[in-house]
Amino acid sequence: MNKEFLSIWLKAGILRKKQSDFEKIKSLINSAEMNMAVVKCISITDESATLIFRETYESIRQLGEVKWGLLNYEPSNHEISLESLKDLDIKEKIKLNSLDRFKRIRHDINYRGFRASLGQAEEILNFWNNCGEEIIKNLKKEIEK
C-alpha cells in the first residue's frame, strides 16, 4: 500500500486507524461468499443484470473492507474500500484494473438510475469467477497469521 496515499486518506478522514475486528472480518467474508452463491443461481437476463452487477460489486467491496480491516484501518466510505484490493498478488492481477470502472458503473446504477447491461453483468461475474475465490483464499491466509 502506498504510504503517501495512506497518509493523505488518514488526514482527509477517508480512512481511520482501527484495531482488527476478526469476527467482523470473518462475517464479511462469509457474507460475500453466501451472496455470490445466490447470485450464481440467477440467470443473466436484461431484467436481472442490474441485480447481479450490484450484488457482485457489493461482495467485492466487502472483501475490500476485509483487507482494510486486516491492515488495521476502517474506510469511512465505500469508494475507498476497493483500493485495498489493488495491491493483492493474484494470478489475474491485471483484472484488478477493472475495479474503478465497476465502482463507476455501480454509482450510475445506484444514484443515476442506470441499468447494467448483460455484458457488464457478465464481466463482473467473470471477474468474481477469476479473482474472487483467490482473493478470499489470500484473505483467509492473512487471518490465520
Coordinates of C-alpha atoms in Angstrom, one line a residue:
M1 CA 0.0 0.0 0.0
N2 CA 1.3 3.4 -1.0
K3 CA 2.3 5.2 2.3
E4 CA 1.7 8.6 0.7
F5 CA -1.9 7.8 -0.2
L6 CA -2.4 6.3 3.3
S7 CA -1.2 9.5 4.9
I8 CA -3.5 11.6 2.6
W9 CA -6.5 9.4 3.3
L10 CA -5.9 9.4 7.0
K11 CA -5.6 13.2 7.1
A12 CA -8.7 13.6 5.0
G13 CA -10.7 11.3 7.2
I14 CA -11.3 8.8 4.4
L15 CA -9.5 6.1 6.5
R16 CA -9.1 5.8 10.2
K17 CA -6.9 3.6 12.3
K18 CA -8.8 0.8 14.0
Q19 CA -7.9 -2.5 15.7
S20 CA -8.7 -5.5 13.6
D21 CA -12.1 -7.0 14.5
F22 CA -11.7 -10.6 13.4
E23 CA -15.4 -11.5 14.0
K24 CA -16.5 -8.7 11.6
I25 CA -13.8 -9.7 9.1
K26 CA -14.9 -13.4 9.1
S27 CA -18.6 -12.3 8.9
L28 CA -17.8 -10.0 5.8
I29 CA -16.1 -12.9 4.0
N30 CA -18.9 -15.3 4.8
S31 CA -21.5 -12.7 3.6
A32 CA -19.6 -12.2 0.3
E33 CA -19.4 -16.0 -0.2
M34 CA -23.1 -16.5 0.5
N35 CA -24.2 -13.6 -1.7
M36 CA -22.2 -14.9 -4.6
A37 CA -23.6 -18.5 -4.1
V38 CA -27.1 -17.0 -4.6
V39 CA -26.1 -14.7 -7.4
K40 CA -24.6 -17.6 -9.4
C41 CA -28.0 -19.3 -9.3
I42 CA -29.6 -16.4 -11.1
S43 CA -29.8 -16.5 -14.9
I44 CA -28.4 -13.4 -16.6
T45 CA -31.1 -11.6 -18.4
D46 CA -31.8 -7.9 -19.2
E47 CA -34.0 -7.9 -16.1
S48 CA -31.5 -9.5 -13.7
A49 CA -28.3 -7.9 -15.0
T50 CA -28.5 -4.9 -12.6
L51 CA -29.2 -7.0 -9.6
I52 CA -26.3 -9.4 -10.5
F53 CA -24.0 -6.5 -11.1
R54 CA -24.9 -4.7 -7.8
E55 CA -24.7 -7.8 -5.6
T56 CA -21.4 -8.9 -7.1
Y57 CA -20.0 -5.4 -6.7
E58 CA -21.1 -5.5 -3.0
S59 CA -19.4 -8.8 -2.4
I60 CA -16.2 -7.4 -3.9
R61 CA -16.5 -4.3 -1.8
Q62 CA -16.9 -6.4 1.3
L63 CA -13.6 -8.1 0.5
G64 CA -12.0 -4.7 0.2
E65 CA -13.3 -3.9 3.7
V66 CA -11.8 -7.1 5.0
K67 CA -8.4 -6.2 3.6
W68 CA -8.5 -2.8 5.2
G69 CA -9.6 -4.4 8.5
L70 CA -6.6 -6.8 8.3
L71 CA -4.4 -3.7 7.8
N72 CA -5.9 -2.1 10.9
Y73 CA -7.9 0.5 9.1
E74 CA -11.6 1.3 8.6
P75 CA -12.8 3.1 5.4
S76 CA -15.3 5.9 6.0
N77 CA -17.0 5.3 2.7
H78 CA -17.4 2.6 0.2
E79 CA -15.4 4.4 -2.5
I80 CA -12.1 3.7 -0.8
S81 CA -13.0 0.0 0.0
L82 CA -11.8 -1.3 -3.3
E83 CA -8.4 0.5 -3.1
S84 CA -7.1 -2.1 -0.7
L85 CA -7.6 -4.9 -3.2
K86 CA -5.4 -3.4 -5.9
D87 CA -2.2 -4.4 -4.3
L88 CA -3.1 -8.1 -3.9
D89 CA -0.8 -10.6 -5.6
I90 CA -3.2 -12.8 -7.6
K91 CA -2.8 -14.7 -10.8
E92 CA -5.1 -12.4 -12.8
K93 CA -3.7 -9.2 -11.2
I94 CA -4.4 -7.2 -14.4
K95 CA -8.2 -7.7 -13.8
L96 CA -7.9 -5.6 -10.7
N97 CA -7.6 -2.6 -13.1
S98 CA -11.4 -3.1 -13.7
L99 CA -12.3 -2.2 -10.1
D100 CA -12.5 1.6 -10.7
R101 CA -14.8 1.1 -13.7
F102 CA -17.0 -1.3 -11.7
K103 CA -17.2 1.4 -9.0
R104 CA -18.4 4.0 -11.6
I105 CA -21.0 1.6 -13.1
R106 CA -22.3 0.8 -9.6
H107 CA -22.5 4.5 -8.8
D108 CA -24.5 5.1 -12.0
I109 CA -26.8 2.3 -11.1
N110 CA -27.5 3.4 -7.6
Y111 CA -27.5 7.2 -8.0
R112 CA -28.5 7.9 -11.6
G113 CA -31.0 5.1 -12.2
F114 CA -28.9 3.4 -14.9
R115 CA -29.4 -0.3 -15.7
A116 CA -26.5 -2.7 -16.0
S117 CA -26.1 -4.4 -19.4
L118 CA -25.8 -8.1 -20.0
G119 CA -22.2 -7.5 -20.9
Q120 CA -21.5 -5.6 -17.7
A121 CA -23.1 -8.3 -15.5
E122 CA -21.1 -11.0 -17.4
E123 CA -17.9 -9.0 -16.9
I124 CA -18.2 -8.6 -13.2
L125 CA -19.3 -12.2 -12.7
N126 CA -16.2 -13.2 -14.8
F127 CA -14.1 -11.0 -12.5
W128 CA -15.5 -12.8 -9.5
N129 CA -15.0 -16.3 -11.0
N130 CA -11.4 -15.4 -12.0
C131 CA -10.4 -13.4 -9.0
G132 CA -12.9 -13.6 -6.1
E133 CA -12.1 -17.0 -4.8
E134 CA -8.4 -16.3 -5.0
I135 CA -8.9 -13.1 -3.1
I136 CA -10.9 -14.9 -0.4
K137 CA -8.2 -17.6 -0.2
N138 CA -5.5 -14.9 0.3
L139 CA -7.5 -13.0 2.9
K140 CA -8.2 -16.2 4.9
K141 CA -4.5 -16.9 4.9
E142 CA -3.9 -13.4 6.3
I143 CA -6.4 -14.1 9.0
E144 CA -4.6 -17.3 10.1
K145 CA -1.3 -15.4 10.5

